[in-house]
Amino acid sequence: MILSRILEEKLGSLYRAGGRIVGGVYLGRGQEAFSAAAGNNLRYGKDVYGPLIRDQAGRIAYGEPLLDTLRTYLGVVTGPMRGRDGNIHRGRPKDGYMAMISHLGSLLSVVAGALFARRLRGTLEDSVGATSIGDGGTSTGAFHEGLNMAAVEKLPLVVSIANNQFAYSTPTTRQYACEDLVDRAIGYGVEGYSVDGTDLLACVATFRTAFARARAGHGPQLVVGRLLRLGGHGEHDDASYIPDSAKHKHEARDCIEVAKKQALEFNWATEADFRTWEEEARRDVDAAQAIASKEPTPDPYRETWHALSTSELVEGQHG
Amino acid sequence: MSITYLEAIREAQYEALRTDPNVFLYGQDISTFGGAFKATKNLSREFPGRVFDSPISEDAMIGMAVGAAVEGARPIIEMQFADFSSVGFNQIVNQAATLYWRTSTPCPITIRMPSGGTPGSGPFHSQSMESIYAHYPGIVILTPATVEDAYWMLLESVKLNDPVIFCEHKFLYYHLKSEGFGESLPIGKARIARPGRDATVVTYSAMLHEALKSAEELQMDGYQVEVVDLRSVKPMDTDTILASVSRTGRLLAVGEAFPWGGVTSEIIARVSSEAFHMLDAPPMRLNSKDTPIPYHPNLWKSHRPTTSSITAALRDLLRY
Ligand SMILES: Cc1ncc(C[n+]2csc(CCOP(=O)(O)OP(=O)(O)O)c2C)c(N)n1
């Protein structure tokens, strides 16, 4: 969580400074506890993960190296996307780490498909898949189709819905008409959980149960976290549409502050520990940035410009 | 023993399932029922646990195929009708088509699309979607017009490490028969289906047979019309088209899809820009009318190109 927050602070300041970051910056401030608690149950290279827009903390918990993040945001060729795609779209599908496309909802069935193929080939073992979505993304047809299909196929998939109350600027009242998104679970025949997304301990406990149930063959699990994003939709957005009343609600608590208080209260850590972790995180982020910012950006003359892996079928001279 | 176009498609799937354990089939009603057109008849019995009925969720079906392909599987997805692939459009053009480019991860999926019109099938069970998908980089679009091609090209599709839209024509399912699977050219190569020297018709899928009949008719008037079967619309074998036009000096591109944009306009564009000096007449094209596809057979017959409308167009072209 701390590493994610500090990394995102860096990304935000690089964005504001201008010049170096390619494209937009979309942060997960306020959603770290919910995202990390999910990602923490995943094993890189073993489980399938399809994170979404505000899952920086989950990506780190899953095991993605900092360099992958910085290289992608800086658009350098050494990153997983080689400047061909950017920011939160990054992934390494061959490792089970799916790379999202912008179209919300469409990753759910892809993660489900990876699990389906593993079961078919006898390589599923105890592996599990996880993906997430915002309250807005749950309105897409792709989300409904994907969750229904995963439920029909009874796949070991944990779906988190970060209900941060706004889809860009649209409030939940314009997004869905049911009381609570967790009620949808019944309609799909999957197990549903509702959790305070600002409470790390609650998130950890809920996801632990959900992942254990998925791994044990109980089919998809739907976890809904109540929280508020502590920033704009992206760094270009000042979020002036979020009313003060929302900012004073329980959901607007900073999950990192809450977690820190819990840790100090239960004597799991001291103020000094927190200072050390923050310093370490800063050092690591700076080091990764230093490496990535010296690396080469893509060279259009060296590109193959092949959209097919079968190069004999690429149309060249007549294109 | 003669084999239909539909049987060839079934046999190719049988062969793919038999030879590669990574192949599986996913689609609506394809398991015990054998598919709306029976293209998967008996396959679930012959390959238990590898042929699955899917929910009516074209988006999720294609998304799942992409995820499965990433894991090393080689899914064959059946769209019940090509028309319904529009529900899965996003997954095809954004998810499947961009995967290799973005991540260097190949996406070997085959999407079978029962395409084109048959009498009495109306606006939502008759469409030809090849032009739509061909617009997007990262997809191979195949349009077999013969029993042999239906068999060999489908087998090749499954082996290809890229997404393939396999446009099989419903009208040819039962109409076309062959004595065996014979041979076939590789994907990406067009075929001279009938040689000639007076004009070139470039076409594909069911329109090939209308064009061949038309060439036959014109032969009685002493014209030798060359007919080129594209076989794959993307990649398009421009060299074969140009070579043919250089021999005949006249071009008619024929397609069953709607006229606006698409495969026939692509053919005309390539020939006009690369072989303008070889043309003795303005290049022509013939497509369906620019209306939704009509229900009644009378209307349908005049909606799409047929032997007689191709012949009429060719007479204009030859007279020029
Ligand atoms: C299918 C689709 N439509 C529109 C968009 C544009 N878009 C990107 S993010 C976003 C809001 C998403 O809100 P939500 O799902 O609640 O997630 P949050 O940003 O709140 O985390 C929109 C409308 C998109 N990416 N995909």
XYZ file of C-alpha atoms and ligand atoms in Angstrom:
665
model
C 0.000 0.000 0.000
C 2.716 2.423 1.021
C 4.827 1.580 -1.998
C 1.827 2.001 -4.254
C 0.949 5.399 -2.774
C 4.509 6.663 -3.093
C 4.879 5.304 -6.608
C 1.641 7.014 -7.600
C 2.744 10.277 -6.016
C 5.805 10.075 -8.235
C 3.714 9.336 -11.322
C 1.430 12.251 -10.480
C 4.326 14.663 -10.067
C 6.008 13.476 -13.271
C 2.697 14.026 -15.055
C 2.324 17.544 -13.674
C 5.923 18.375 -14.514
C 5.098 17.452 -18.113
C 7.336 16.180 -20.827
C 8.253 12.715 -19.772
C 5.109 10.674 -19.170
C 3.374 9.498 -22.313
C -0.400 9.883 -22.154
C -2.657 10.004 -19.125
C -2.099 8.976 -15.524
C -4.866 7.116 -13.656
C -4.294 6.575 -9.974
C -5.748 4.382 -7.260
C -5.458 6.707 -4.265
C -7.893 5.592 -1.592
C -8.326 2.149 -3.105
C -5.009 0.614 -2.042
C -6.354 -1.508 0.820
C -9.064 -3.086 -1.322
C -6.765 -3.665 -4.277
C -3.730 -4.905 -2.329
C -5.852 -7.242 -0.208
C -6.986 -8.938 -3.426
C -3.575 -8.974 -5.127
C -1.957 -10.392 -2.033
C -3.769 -13.690 -2.590
C -2.267 -14.116 -6.043
C 0.968 -15.834 -6.987
C 2.795 -14.253 -9.941
C 3.289 -16.797 -12.705
C 0.794 -19.218 -11.148
C -2.493 -17.381 -10.840
C -4.243 -15.359 -13.522
C -4.661 -11.665 -12.843
C -6.533 -9.094 -14.879
C -6.244 -5.848 -12.924
C -7.987 -2.664 -13.896
C -7.646 1.061 -13.766
C -7.051 1.613 -10.000
C -5.106 -1.519 -9.172
C -1.559 -0.268 -8.789
C -1.502 -1.635 -5.222
C -2.875 -4.978 -6.368
C -0.269 -5.192 -9.121
C 2.526 -4.642 -6.622
C 1.036 -7.187 -4.222
C 0.797 -9.654 -7.125
C 4.516 -9.243 -7.779
C 4.812 -6.853 -10.689
C 8.218 -5.127 -10.500
C 8.288 -1.334 -10.176
C 10.303 -1.139 -13.348
C 7.423 -2.525 -15.403
C 5.244 0.346 -14.183
C 7.745 3.108 -14.778
C 8.878 1.763 -18.105
C 5.293 1.629 -19.317
C 4.400 5.131 -18.150
C 7.591 6.482 -19.707
C 6.885 4.534 -22.896
C 10.380 3.075 -23.184
C 11.072 0.019 -25.354
C 12.350 -2.055 -22.444
C 8.921 -2.110 -20.802
C 6.392 -4.873 -21.354
C 4.413 -2.742 -23.830
C 7.443 -1.284 -25.689
C 5.706 2.031 -26.235
C 2.930 0.334 -28.194
C 0.482 0.722 -25.352
C 0.726 2.463 -22.025
C -0.077 3.172 -18.417
C -2.581 0.798 -16.808
C -2.879 -1.309 -19.974
C 0.295 -3.151 -19.208
C 0.576 -6.873 -18.550
C 2.494 -9.993 -19.469
C -0.149 -12.426 -20.682
C 2.287 -15.308 -21.030
C 2.787 -15.111 -17.238
C -0.966 -15.104 -16.635
C -0.843 -11.354 -16.159
C -3.457 -10.044 -18.584
C -3.091 -6.672 -20.271
C -6.372 -4.782 -20.164
C -7.886 -2.999 -23.121
C -9.754 0.258 -22.514
C -13.182 -1.231 -23.074
C -14.522 -1.743 -19.577
C -15.848 -5.155 -18.674
C -14.109 -6.984 -21.482
C -11.297 -8.468 -19.405
C -13.521 -10.594 -17.234
C -14.180 -13.201 -19.904
C -10.500 -13.235 -20.875
C -9.420 -14.149 -17.347
C -12.229 -16.712 -17.286
C -10.981 -18.135 -20.596
C -7.473 -18.612 -19.253
C -8.899 -20.571 -16.309
C -11.166 -22.549 -18.621
C -8.209 -23.580 -20.791
C -6.171 -24.569 -17.758
C -8.934 -26.785 -16.480
C -9.287 -28.343 -19.925
C -5.570 -29.034 -20.207
C -5.325 -30.338 -16.661
C -3.006 -27.568 -15.508
C -5.447 -25.641 -13.330
C -4.432 -27.339 -10.050
C -5.173 -24.855 -7.283
C -4.710 -21.769 -9.386
C -7.261 -19.017 -9.340
C -8.103 -15.962 -11.410
C -8.880 -12.455 -10.267
C -10.059 -9.332 -11.963
C -11.634 -6.097 -10.907
C -13.954 -3.410 -12.130
C -15.469 -0.130 -10.996
C -19.111 0.564 -10.271
C -19.430 2.117 -13.724
C -17.890 -0.839 -15.533
C -20.495 -3.176 -14.042
C -23.074 -1.590 -16.327
C -21.447 -2.974 -19.486
C -22.853 -5.943 -21.338
C -19.392 -7.481 -21.361
C -19.335 -7.558 -17.572
C -22.717 -9.299 -17.409
C -21.877 -11.760 -20.162
C -18.507 -12.532 -18.648
C -19.690 -13.048 -15.089
C -22.628 -15.146 -16.192
C -20.379 -17.305 -18.348
C -17.828 -17.735 -15.548
C -20.663 -18.759 -13.241
C -22.051 -21.256 -15.749
C -18.587 -22.750 -16.188
C -18.048 -22.593 -12.388
C -14.580 -21.133 -12.784
C -12.320 -20.227 -9.852
C -12.567 -16.500 -10.389
C -12.625 -13.684 -7.856
C -14.183 -10.493 -9.185
C -13.736 -7.315 -7.146
C -15.976 -4.332 -7.654
C -14.463 -1.160 -6.281
C -17.558 0.898 -5.683
C -15.904 4.282 -5.471
C -19.233 6.021 -6.089
C -18.263 7.798 -9.262
C -17.644 6.586 -12.769
C -15.605 9.497 -14.031
C -18.171 12.118 -12.947
C -21.308 9.962 -12.958
C -22.718 9.045 -9.536
C -23.979 5.543 -8.809
C -27.615 6.714 -8.954
C -27.142 7.091 -12.709
C -25.301 3.778 -12.972
C -27.482 1.098 -11.382
C -30.900 0.834 -9.789
C -30.396 -2.009 -7.341
C -29.826 -1.283 -3.663
C -26.303 -2.621 -3.500
C -24.117 -4.095 -6.233
C -23.526 -7.173 -4.102
C -27.184 -8.077 -4.663
C -26.219 -8.920 -8.221
C -24.356 -11.995 -6.944
C -27.663 -13.769 -6.297
C -28.766 -13.175 -9.864
C -25.661 -14.801 -11.270
C -25.656 -17.634 -8.752
C -22.279 -16.651 -7.354
C -21.134 -15.941 -3.818
C -21.154 -12.271 -2.871
C -19.370 -10.257 -0.198
C -19.679 -6.662 0.827
C -16.785 -5.029 2.589
C -15.659 -1.653 3.893
C -13.023 -0.895 1.305
C -11.241 1.563 3.546
C -10.549 -1.057 6.198
C -7.484 -3.132 5.373
C -8.177 -5.808 7.969
C -11.729 -6.273 6.764
C -10.554 -6.417 3.131
C -7.845 -8.958 3.941
C -10.289 -11.204 5.782
C -12.940 -10.979 3.067
C -10.611 -11.676 0.172
C -8.964 -14.516 2.090
C -12.344 -16.214 2.340
C -13.301 -15.428 -1.247
C -10.029 -16.760 -2.685
C -10.176 -19.870 -0.511
C -13.735 -20.549 -1.700
C -12.754 -20.031 -5.339
C -9.730 -22.312 -5.041
C -11.872 -24.938 -3.344
C -14.162 -25.161 -6.375
C -17.111 -23.015 -5.319
C -17.093 -20.996 -8.534
C -16.876 -17.236 -8.997
C -16.805 -14.953 -5.984
C -17.971 -11.349 -6.136
C -16.470 -8.903 -3.654
C -17.854 -5.373 -3.467
C -15.816 -2.736 -1.638
C -17.339 0.535 -0.488
C -14.903 3.417 -0.757
C -14.243 6.729 -2.484
C -11.433 7.522 -4.827
C -9.297 10.265 -3.324
C -8.622 12.130 -6.518
C -9.880 12.741 -9.981
C -10.637 10.116 -12.590
C -7.166 10.804 -13.942
C -4.554 13.370 -13.105
C -6.108 15.726 -15.640
C -9.344 15.828 -13.589
C -9.807 17.933 -10.442
C -12.914 15.986 -9.384
C -14.840 19.147 -8.610
C -18.046 17.169 -9.172
C -17.506 15.189 -5.963
C -19.642 17.032 -3.388
C -18.332 17.880 0.057
C -21.004 15.660 1.572
C -19.341 12.630 -0.057
C -15.943 13.713 1.168
C -17.157 13.707 4.766
C -18.634 10.247 4.661
C -17.050 7.116 6.151
C -16.103 5.898 2.641
C -13.837 8.911 2.204
C -11.417 7.774 4.900
C -7.869 7.289 3.685
C -7.301 3.530 3.859
C -3.598 4.009 4.490
C -4.252 6.181 7.545
C -6.762 3.623 8.788
C -4.319 0.766 8.326
C -1.558 2.691 10.042
C -3.767 3.387 13.040
C -4.738 -0.276 13.232
C -1.092 -1.368 13.098
C -0.042 1.064 15.806
C -3.010 0.183 17.997
C -2.301 -3.521 17.855
C 1.436 -2.942 18.243
C 2.179 -4.607 14.877
C 4.408 -1.728 13.909
C 5.820 1.502 15.271
C 5.936 5.004 13.833
C 9.606 4.321 13.143
C 8.715 1.229 11.099
C 6.398 3.300 8.964
C 9.109 5.915 8.440
C 11.555 3.220 7.365
C 9.030 1.658 4.928
C 8.270 5.018 3.399
C 11.959 5.812 2.974
C 12.594 2.409 1.412
C 9.671 2.868 -0.936
C 10.908 6.325 -1.987
C 14.366 4.952 -2.621
C 13.049 2.067 -4.715
C 10.732 4.289 -6.754
C 13.501 6.818 -7.412
C 15.900 4.053 -8.424
C 13.388 2.554 -10.848
C 12.611 5.959 -12.297
C 16.326 6.669 -12.742
C 16.801 3.441 -14.678
C 13.684 3.748 -16.825
C 14.219 7.386 -17.719
C 17.607 6.613 -19.254
C 16.241 3.869 -21.465
C 15.483 4.308 -25.151
C 12.083 5.298 -26.487
C 10.720 3.412 -29.492
C 12.233 4.083 -32.884
C 9.677 4.058 -35.699
C 12.347 2.991 -38.169
C 13.139 -0.121 -36.181
C 9.541 -1.219 -35.748
C 8.400 -4.256 -37.673
C 4.895 -2.758 -37.977
C 3.489 -6.286 -38.012
C 0.122 -6.785 -36.373
C 0.201 -10.537 -37.055
C 2.568 -13.020 -35.500
C 2.598 -14.924 -38.811
C 4.902 -12.562 -40.662
C 4.364 -14.243 -44.073
C 0.757 -13.069 -43.935
C 1.534 -9.448 -43.239
C 0.518 -7.226 -46.124
C 3.436 -5.006 -46.852
C 4.018 -3.567 -50.250
C 0.375 -3.060 -51.163
C -0.801 -1.895 -47.737
C -18.561 -40.666 -52.115
C -19.315 -36.978 -52.359
C -18.731 -34.516 -49.550
C -20.592 -31.274 -49.001
C -19.060 -27.950 -48.012
C -20.694 -28.360 -44.602
C -19.269 -31.843 -44.161
C -15.847 -30.505 -45.044
C -16.149 -28.018 -42.196
C -17.170 -30.755 -39.823
C -14.358 -33.012 -41.016
C -11.786 -30.261 -40.592
C -12.935 -29.745 -37.014
C -12.818 -33.483 -36.462
C -9.264 -33.574 -37.763
C -8.205 -30.574 -35.691
C -9.627 -32.116 -32.519
C -8.050 -35.473 -33.348
C -4.566 -34.192 -34.030
C -4.195 -31.468 -31.409
C -5.325 -31.907 -27.804
C -5.227 -28.123 -27.371
C -8.150 -27.642 -29.736
C -11.606 -27.225 -28.237
C -14.961 -26.055 -29.603
C -17.219 -23.482 -27.955
C -20.501 -22.209 -29.310
C -24.254 -22.140 -28.924
C -25.976 -25.513 -29.292
C -22.869 -27.140 -30.747
C -22.559 -30.010 -28.314
C -25.175 -32.807 -28.345
C -27.403 -30.879 -30.752
C -24.549 -30.572 -33.229
C -24.981 -26.876 -34.003
C -27.722 -24.900 -35.755
C -26.372 -26.100 -39.112
C -25.005 -29.416 -37.822
C -21.428 -28.390 -38.494
C -20.377 -30.060 -35.242
C -22.630 -33.105 -35.522
C -21.346 -36.008 -33.402
C -18.176 -34.165 -32.438
C -19.139 -33.976 -28.762
C -19.670 -37.732 -28.791
C -16.393 -38.358 -30.542
C -14.484 -35.895 -28.368
C -16.186 -35.816 -24.990
C -15.228 -32.862 -22.822
C -13.907 -30.816 -25.743
C -17.082 -29.487 -27.362
C -19.104 -27.101 -25.209
C -22.442 -25.351 -25.413
C -21.938 -21.698 -24.603
C -24.400 -19.207 -23.210
C -25.750 -16.670 -25.723
C -22.885 -14.317 -25.046
C -20.852 -13.549 -28.138
C -18.757 -11.004 -26.262
C -17.879 -13.439 -23.489
C -17.338 -16.302 -25.951
C -14.639 -14.430 -27.816
C -13.102 -12.989 -24.666
C -12.854 -16.479 -23.251
C -11.241 -17.734 -26.452
C -8.580 -15.043 -26.176
C -7.836 -15.976 -22.558
C -7.706 -19.645 -23.497
C -5.375 -18.952 -26.418
C -2.996 -17.105 -24.123
C -2.809 -20.316 -22.106
C -1.864 -22.356 -25.170
C -5.299 -23.629 -26.182
C -6.538 -23.349 -29.769
C -10.245 -22.601 -29.510
C -12.642 -22.786 -32.421
C -15.614 -20.557 -31.684
C -18.818 -20.990 -33.643
C -21.001 -17.942 -34.136
C -24.466 -19.283 -34.788
C -24.785 -16.697 -37.540
C -22.095 -14.259 -38.652
C -24.597 -11.465 -37.941
C -24.423 -12.100 -34.191
C -20.687 -11.540 -34.099
C -21.551 -7.848 -33.900
C -22.250 -8.459 -30.205
C -18.678 -9.722 -29.874
C -17.260 -7.056 -32.175
C -15.294 -5.338 -29.445
C -13.569 -8.514 -28.325
C -12.640 -9.341 -31.920
C -11.264 -6.020 -33.045
C -9.889 -4.673 -29.776
C -9.023 -7.674 -27.650
C -8.037 -10.426 -30.090
C -6.696 -8.261 -32.897
C -4.439 -6.114 -30.718
C -3.075 -8.796 -28.421
C -0.019 -9.792 -30.416
C 0.869 -6.243 -31.364
C 0.611 -5.003 -27.796
C 2.100 -7.874 -25.855
C 3.960 -10.222 -28.291
C 1.575 -12.950 -27.164
C 0.100 -14.780 -30.156
C -3.669 -15.188 -30.230
C -4.507 -18.406 -32.094
C -8.283 -18.359 -32.209
C -10.587 -19.344 -35.035
C -14.025 -17.770 -35.204
C -16.342 -19.595 -37.581
C -18.973 -17.337 -39.066
C -21.851 -18.807 -41.068
C -22.079 -15.914 -43.506
C -24.042 -14.633 -46.439
C -27.590 -14.984 -47.578
C -29.964 -17.850 -48.221
C -33.538 -17.379 -49.451
C -35.960 -16.295 -46.756
C -33.456 -15.536 -44.047
C -33.846 -11.787 -43.782
C -31.839 -8.882 -42.418
C -30.291 -10.581 -39.380
C -29.370 -13.995 -40.691
C -27.756 -13.091 -44.008
C -24.970 -10.640 -43.481
C -21.418 -10.857 -44.727
C -19.110 -9.401 -42.114
C -15.724 -9.886 -43.779
C -15.279 -6.263 -44.790
C -15.956 -5.031 -41.267
C -13.301 -7.228 -39.708
C -10.841 -6.809 -42.560
C -10.715 -3.133 -41.706
C -8.831 -3.959 -38.510
C -5.147 -4.833 -38.322
C -4.242 -8.090 -36.623
C -6.870 -10.435 -38.055
C -6.802 -12.934 -40.917
C -10.084 -13.150 -42.864
C -10.790 -16.269 -44.890
C -13.656 -16.801 -47.317
C -13.529 -20.335 -48.731
C -15.629 -20.888 -51.843
C -14.999 -24.581 -52.450
C -15.280 -27.817 -50.512
C -11.536 -28.278 -50.713
C -10.847 -24.800 -49.365
C -13.448 -25.165 -46.617
C -11.563 -28.195 -45.380
C -7.948 -27.184 -45.810
C -8.318 -23.549 -44.877
C -10.166 -24.366 -41.681
C -7.448 -26.827 -40.714
C -4.827 -24.207 -41.506
C -6.705 -21.576 -39.506
C -6.534 -23.657 -36.390
C -2.783 -24.042 -36.803
C -2.233 -20.339 -37.401
C -0.892 -18.312 -34.486
C -3.253 -15.413 -35.177
C -6.970 -14.699 -34.906
C -8.870 -15.974 -37.938
C -12.351 -14.949 -39.008
C -13.523 -17.919 -41.030
C -16.423 -16.818 -43.234
C -18.130 -19.979 -44.402
C -21.074 -19.414 -46.679
C -24.437 -20.850 -45.625
C -25.683 -21.063 -49.204
C -22.782 -23.354 -50.052
C -23.348 -25.683 -47.069
C -25.529 -28.129 -49.015
C -25.268 -26.791 -52.565
C -21.632 -27.556 -53.037
C -20.295 -31.080 -53.326
C -16.949 -32.564 -54.147
C -15.516 -36.039 -54.514
C -12.880 -35.438 -51.896
C -10.780 -32.810 -50.223
C -8.176 -32.733 -52.970
C -5.637 -30.004 -52.555
C -5.622 -26.363 -51.701
C -3.329 -23.371 -51.923
C -1.826 -21.835 -48.802
C -3.644 -19.051 -46.950
C -3.023 -15.693 -48.556
C -2.931 -16.978 -52.130
C -5.684 -16.285 -54.610
C -6.604 -18.850 -57.265
C -7.341 -18.438 -60.936
C -10.611 -20.329 -60.921
C -11.039 -19.926 -64.661
C -8.512 -18.495 -67.096
C -9.451 -15.885 -69.682
C -8.090 -12.937 -71.638
C -10.923 -10.411 -72.094
C -11.816 -9.348 -68.559
C -11.045 -10.268 -64.940
C -13.663 -10.887 -62.288
C -12.219 -10.834 -58.796
C -14.559 -12.361 -56.264
C -14.831 -14.747 -53.318
C -17.156 -17.045 -51.405
C -20.574 -17.822 -52.919
C -20.189 -15.118 -55.569
C -17.430 -17.193 -57.135
C -20.020 -19.653 -58.409
C -22.252 -16.911 -59.806
C -19.226 -15.407 -61.551
C -18.171 -18.756 -62.998
C -21.653 -19.288 -64.439
C -21.537 -15.828 -65.884
C -18.157 -16.515 -67.510
C -19.671 -19.664 -68.936
C -22.565 -17.703 -70.453
C -20.270 -15.110 -71.976
C -18.139 -17.788 -73.529
C -21.047 -18.515 -75.835
C -20.643 -14.973 -77.121
C -16.962 -15.569 -77.635
C -15.627 -13.815 -74.524
C -12.981 -15.362 -72.306
C -13.518 -14.072 -68.766
C -10.892 -14.798 -66.156
C -12.243 -15.458 -62.664
C -10.047 -14.950 -59.636
C -11.124 -16.483 -56.326
C -9.556 -14.455 -53.523
C -9.917 -17.257 -50.951
C -8.557 -14.998 -48.264
C -9.687 -11.391 -48.294
C -7.071 -10.457 -45.750
C -4.290 -10.796 -46.575
C -5.340 -10.006 -50.134
C -3.225 -11.519 -52.899
C -2.745 -8.303 -54.841
C -0.027 -9.803 -57.055
C -2.369 -12.391 -58.526
C -5.039 -9.738 -59.113
C -2.587 -7.386 -60.809
C -1.160 -10.175 -62.945
C -4.659 -11.075 -64.097
C -5.593 -7.482 -64.880
C -2.362 -7.061 -66.798
C -3.459 -9.929 -69.042
C -7.055 -8.800 -69.526
C -7.018 -4.996 -69.098
C -10.490 -5.060 -67.541
C -11.658 -5.534 -63.958
C -14.958 -6.292 -62.251
C -14.886 -6.855 -58.484
C -17.885 -8.747 -57.118
C -18.916 -9.190 -53.496
C -22.085 -10.150 -51.685
C -21.478 -7.653 -48.862
C -22.985 -4.170 -48.796
C -21.471 -1.744 -51.301
C -20.094 0.939 -49.018
C -16.375 0.433 -48.452
C -15.087 -3.060 -48.089
C -13.468 -5.811 -50.085
C -14.556 -4.785 -53.581
C -13.599 -1.160 -53.052
C -10.235 -2.350 -51.741
C -9.682 -4.369 -54.913
C -10.581 -1.385 -57.085
C -8.345 0.912 -55.061
C -5.348 -1.361 -55.355
C -5.767 -1.958 -59.063
C -6.439 1.704 -59.801
C -3.412 2.909 -57.916
C -0.998 0.206 -58.982
C -2.124 -0.829 -62.443
C -3.960 2.167 -63.857
C -1.837 2.058 -66.992
C -2.844 -1.544 -67.648
C -6.560 -0.820 -67.621
C -8.462 -0.499 -70.902
C -11.697 0.426 -69.099
C -12.647 1.978 -65.770
C -12.634 -0.740 -63.087
C -16.127 -1.735 -61.998
C -17.651 -3.310 -58.965
C -20.854 -5.063 -58.066
C -22.192 -5.560 -54.567
C -25.512 -6.105 -52.836
C -27.845 -3.140 -52.663
C -27.375 -0.570 -49.938
C -30.394 -1.649 -47.920
C -30.835 -4.208 -45.166
C -31.093 -7.711 -46.579
C -34.712 -8.516 -47.574
C -36.711 -11.505 -46.423
C -38.698 -12.633 -49.454
C -36.742 -14.720 -51.967
C -37.908 -12.505 -54.849
C -36.469 -9.435 -53.209
C -33.410 -11.244 -51.970
C -32.508 -12.483 -55.461
C -32.367 -8.975 -56.815
C -30.686 -7.608 -53.718
C -27.459 -9.530 -54.132
C -25.352 -9.970 -57.262
C -26.334 -13.009 -59.310
C -25.181 -14.628 -62.514
C -27.440 -12.364 -64.556
C -26.398 -9.110 -62.892
C -22.740 -10.119 -63.146
C -23.207 -10.964 -66.800
C -24.871 -7.611 -67.425
C -22.053 -5.772 -65.656
C -19.468 -7.716 -67.640
C -21.176 -6.877 -70.929
C -20.927 -3.183 -70.016
C -17.306 -3.625 -69.107
C -16.463 -5.552 -72.270
C -18.267 -3.012 -74.447
C -16.410 -0.036 -73.028
C -16.889 0.487 -22.645
C -16.283 1.770 -22.180
N -16.991 2.920 -22.234
C -16.437 4.076 -21.812
C -15.160 4.125 -21.334
C -14.548 5.454 -20.879
N -14.280 5.395 -19.435
C -13.073 5.072 -18.954
S -13.026 4.970 -17.301
C -14.642 5.446 -17.167
C -15.289 5.523 -15.829
C -15.168 4.203 -15.127
O -15.810 4.237 -13.916
P -15.778 2.999 -12.951
O -15.979 1.740 -13.700
O -16.732 3.276 -11.833
O -14.295 2.944 -12.408
P -13.515 4.080 -11.644
O -12.876 4.947 -12.679
O -14.493 4.812 -10.804
O -12.503 3.373 -10.842
C -15.189 5.653 -18.433
C -16.567 6.102 -18.677
C -14.436 2.925 -21.330
N -13.173 2.852 -20.933
N -15.013 1.759 -21.735
